[in-house]
Amino acid sequence: MHALQIGLIGDRNDDVVAHRAIPLALGMAADACGVEIEPIWVSTEQVGDGAALAEFDGLWCVPASPYRSMEGALTAIRVARERHVPFLGTCGGFQHAVIEYARNVLDWTDAEHAETAPQAQRQVIVPLLCSLVEVTDAVQLVAGSRLAQAYGATSIVEGYHCNYGLSPDFRQALASGPLQINAADDAGDVRGIELDGHPFFIATLFQHERGALHGQVPPLVRAFVQTMIDTY
């Protein structure tokens, strides 16, 4: 098979730790799965109508938001969701996957992110009660979820670099359909989601890709790559 092409949706900045970790994580996962991978950065301003993104074998909406084009990020996520392109979102990617789903599946056209729309009435992404910038914490995974299957465990420890997460006010409504909550911290706050009926659509608030910087193949990245191989 040809080298898998993965679109990295975000505004590349090598000062961002996750941006340095992601290509390394993909390379390690590729070696573990016995395939070649070509990561291609796609800035949010370049997404346009998203038509060209369907040619990618997978899409990853990466950390470091606010993005230069929020609409570009949301369009990319919608392409992955509607066209069943394997999708991974981390940190900002998690936050914008929630917003895209709220707007285009739940029809909450006014769903917003508190960081970019602080006066909005329907903020589905809000400031965390406690900052998770450079914090490592325990995460509980839902048994049987694709996330738990990827890790082979229901209790893990992962690192974060964020200040925003899912609003508790919208938790029940968001998870009332095919979007499932698959990870939470010990206080019950949402840390991961996945979409039923999709080959692979998982987003986490934690940045599991950073494990590659310590010589570890991130389990979820490996599962992401394996799905692309299986669906090729």
Short mmCIF file of C-alpha atoms in Angstrom, two decimals, residues 22-222:
data_model
loop_
_atom_site.label_atom_id
_atom_site.label_comp_id
_atom_site.label_asym_id
_atom_site.label_seq_id
_atom_site.Cartn_x
_atom_site.Cartn_y
_atom_site.Cartn_z
CA ILE A 22 2.86 14.59 16.66
CA PRO A 23 5.09 13.74 13.65
CA LEU A 24 7.29 11.66 15.96
CA ALA A 25 4.23 9.85 17.38
CA LEU A 26 2.97 9.09 13.87
CA GLY A 27 6.39 7.81 12.82
CA MET A 28 6.60 5.50 15.82
CA ALA A 29 3.06 4.24 15.22
CA ALA A 30 3.87 3.68 11.55
CA ASP A 31 6.90 1.57 12.47
CA ALA A 32 4.83 -0.42 14.95
CA CYS A 33 2.14 -1.08 12.33
CA GLY A 34 4.56 -1.73 9.47
CA VAL A 35 3.42 1.09 7.20
CA GLU A 36 4.78 4.37 5.86
CA ILE A 37 3.16 7.64 6.85
CA GLU A 38 3.39 11.09 5.31
CA PRO A 39 2.11 13.79 7.67
CA ILE A 40 1.05 16.95 5.84
CA TRP A 41 0.39 20.17 7.73
CA VAL A 42 -2.75 22.01 6.61
CA SER A 43 -3.19 25.41 8.20
CA THR A 44 -6.74 26.28 9.20
CA GLU A 45 -6.66 29.15 6.72
CA GLN A 46 -5.98 26.71 3.88
CA VAL A 47 -8.91 24.36 4.52
CA GLY A 48 -11.39 26.32 2.40
CA ASP A 49 -14.51 24.29 1.66
CA GLY A 50 -12.70 21.13 2.76
CA ALA A 51 -13.22 19.29 -0.53
CA ALA A 52 -9.55 18.36 -0.91
CA LEU A 53 -9.37 16.91 2.62
CA ALA A 54 -11.35 13.81 1.69
CA GLU A 55 -8.26 12.62 -0.20
CA PHE A 56 -6.36 12.16 3.06
CA ASP A 57 -6.28 8.73 4.70
CA GLY A 58 -6.79 10.40 8.08
CA LEU A 59 -7.21 13.83 9.66
CA TRP A 60 -5.85 15.03 13.00
CA CYS A 61 -7.04 18.35 14.44
CA VAL A 62 -4.03 19.34 16.54
CA PRO A 63 -3.57 21.47 19.69
CA ALA A 64 -2.74 25.19 19.94
CA SER A 65 -5.99 27.06 19.60
CA PRO A 66 -7.45 29.58 19.07
CA TYR A 67 -6.82 28.71 15.44
CA ARG A 68 -6.22 31.39 12.85
CA SER A 69 -9.44 30.20 11.20
CA MET A 70 -11.97 28.58 13.51
CA GLU A 71 -14.20 27.93 10.50
CA GLY A 72 -11.37 26.10 8.77
CA ALA A 73 -10.93 23.79 11.74
CA LEU A 74 -14.68 23.16 11.99
CA THR A 75 -14.91 22.44 8.27
CA ALA A 76 -12.11 19.88 8.48
CA ILE A 77 -13.79 18.14 11.41
CA ARG A 78 -17.10 18.08 9.55
CA VAL A 79 -15.42 16.49 6.52
CA ALA A 80 -13.94 13.77 8.73
CA ARG A 81 -17.26 13.14 10.47
CA GLU A 82 -19.52 13.14 7.41
CA ARG A 83 -17.19 11.35 5.00
CA HIS A 84 -16.01 8.76 7.52
CA VAL A 85 -12.37 9.79 7.29
CA PRO A 86 -10.50 8.44 10.36
CA PHE A 87 -10.19 11.37 12.77
CA LEU A 88 -8.19 12.20 15.84
CA GLY A 89 -8.49 15.41 17.83
CA THR A 90 -6.40 16.49 20.79
CA CYS A 91 -6.81 19.46 23.13
CA GLY A 92 -8.07 22.22 20.81
CA GLY A 93 -9.12 19.47 18.43
CA PHE A 94 -11.34 18.02 21.16
CA GLN A 95 -12.87 21.40 21.89
CA HIS A 96 -13.66 22.10 18.24
CA ALA A 97 -14.99 18.59 17.62
CA VAL A 98 -17.56 19.34 20.32
CA ILE A 99 -18.47 22.67 18.72
CA GLU A 100 -18.76 21.15 15.22
CA TYR A 101 -21.05 18.41 16.51
CA ALA A 102 -23.16 20.89 18.45
CA ARG A 103 -23.59 23.16 15.46
CA ASN A 104 -24.07 20.65 12.66
CA VAL A 105 -25.64 17.62 14.35
CA LEU A 106 -27.61 19.15 17.22
CA ASP A 107 -28.32 22.25 15.11
CA TRP A 108 -27.09 24.60 17.82
CA THR A 109 -25.87 27.14 15.28
CA ASP A 110 -24.93 29.52 18.08
CA ALA A 111 -22.65 27.04 19.86
CA GLU A 112 -19.40 28.81 20.72
CA HIS A 113 -16.04 28.64 22.46
CA ALA A 114 -15.66 30.94 25.46
CA GLU A 115 -12.10 31.83 24.47
CA THR A 116 -13.10 33.27 21.09
CA ALA A 117 -16.68 34.34 21.92
CA PRO A 118 -16.65 35.37 25.59
CA GLN A 119 -20.05 37.10 25.33
CA ALA A 120 -21.86 34.23 23.61
CA GLN A 121 -24.93 32.83 25.33
CA ARG A 122 -24.36 29.21 24.30
CA GLN A 123 -20.79 28.43 25.24
CA VAL A 124 -20.30 24.68 24.94
CA ILE A 125 -16.58 25.07 25.65
CA VAL A 126 -15.85 27.03 28.83
CA PRO A 127 -12.92 27.78 31.14
CA LEU A 128 -11.92 24.85 33.33
CA LEU A 129 -12.42 25.30 37.06
CA CYS A 130 -8.76 24.37 37.47
CA SER A 131 -6.19 25.02 34.78
CA LEU A 132 -4.65 21.93 33.18
CA VAL A 133 -1.61 23.67 31.74
CA GLU A 134 1.30 21.23 32.10
CA VAL A 135 -0.72 19.02 34.44
CA THR A 136 -0.65 15.22 34.52
CA ASP A 137 -3.73 13.51 35.87
CA ALA A 138 -5.60 10.20 36.05
CA VAL A 139 -8.24 9.46 33.42
CA GLN A 140 -10.93 6.79 33.65
CA LEU A 141 -11.95 5.19 30.35
CA VAL A 142 -15.35 3.65 29.62
CA ALA A 143 -15.02 -0.13 29.41
CA GLY A 144 -15.61 -1.36 25.88
CA SER A 145 -14.99 2.03 24.30
CA ARG A 146 -12.56 2.28 21.41
CA LEU A 147 -10.37 4.43 23.63
CA ALA A 148 -10.21 1.73 26.31
CA GLN A 149 -9.54 -0.89 23.64
CA ALA A 150 -6.64 1.18 22.30
CA TYR A 151 -5.05 1.45 25.74
CA GLY A 152 -5.96 -2.05 26.87
CA ALA A 153 -6.98 -0.50 30.19
CA THR A 154 -9.73 1.51 31.83
CA SER A 155 -7.47 3.68 34.00
CA ILE A 156 -4.60 5.72 32.57
CA VAL A 157 -2.50 8.79 33.37
CA GLU A 158 -2.01 11.48 30.72
CA GLY A 159 -0.79 15.06 30.41
CA TYR A 160 -2.57 18.26 29.46
CA HIS A 161 -1.86 21.79 28.31
CA CYS A 162 -5.23 23.54 28.30
CA ASN A 163 -7.57 25.92 30.08
CA TYR A 164 -10.89 25.03 28.42
CA GLY A 165 -13.21 22.02 28.40
CA LEU A 166 -16.78 20.88 27.90
CA SER A 167 -19.45 22.87 29.72
CA PRO A 168 -21.26 20.66 32.26
CA ASP A 169 -24.51 22.36 31.18
CA PHE A 170 -24.35 20.66 27.78
CA ARG A 171 -22.91 17.28 28.75
CA GLN A 172 -26.19 15.34 28.75
CA ALA A 173 -27.51 16.87 25.53
CA LEU A 174 -24.26 16.32 23.65
CA ALA A 175 -24.07 12.69 24.69
CA SER A 176 -27.72 11.87 24.02
CA GLY A 177 -27.00 10.67 20.46
CA PRO A 178 -24.11 8.94 18.66
CA LEU A 179 -21.46 11.10 20.32
CA GLN A 180 -20.33 9.16 23.37
CA ILE A 181 -18.31 10.22 26.38
CA ASN A 182 -15.47 7.71 26.67
CA ALA A 183 -13.15 9.33 29.23
CA ALA A 184 -13.44 11.38 32.41
CA ASP A 185 -11.19 12.46 35.24
CA ASP A 186 -11.69 11.32 38.82
CA ALA A 187 -14.14 14.19 39.40
CA GLY A 188 -16.24 13.04 36.44
CA ASP A 189 -15.31 15.89 34.10
CA VAL A 190 -15.27 14.89 30.43
CA ARG A 191 -11.84 14.24 28.94
CA GLY A 192 -12.65 12.24 25.80
CA ILE A 193 -15.38 11.53 23.24
CA GLU A 194 -15.94 9.12 20.35
CA LEU A 195 -18.56 8.86 17.62
CA ASP A 196 -20.60 5.69 17.13
CA GLY A 197 -21.05 4.46 13.58
CA HIS A 198 -17.78 5.98 12.39
CA PRO A 199 -14.62 4.01 11.50
CA PHE A 200 -12.59 6.09 13.96
CA PHE A 201 -13.60 9.45 15.40
CA ILE A 202 -11.99 10.09 18.78
CA ALA A 203 -11.02 13.34 20.48
CA THR A 204 -9.33 13.85 23.84
CA LEU A 205 -8.60 16.90 25.93
CA PHE A 206 -5.33 15.30 27.02
CA GLN A 207 -2.29 15.28 24.72
CA HIS A 208 -1.37 11.60 24.54
CA GLU A 209 0.96 12.31 21.60
CA ARG A 210 3.52 13.70 24.02
CA GLY A 211 4.40 10.16 25.04
CA ALA A 212 6.45 9.93 21.83
CA LEU A 213 8.88 12.48 23.26
CA HIS A 214 9.69 9.91 25.95
CA GLY A 215 10.13 7.02 23.55
CA GLN A 216 6.62 5.62 23.97
CA VAL A 217 4.29 4.73 21.10
CA PRO A 218 1.02 6.50 22.04
CA PRO A 219 -1.63 3.76 22.06
CA LEU A 220 -4.33 5.94 20.54
CA VAL A 221 -2.08 7.08 17.69
CA ARG A 222 -1.26 3.45 16.96
#
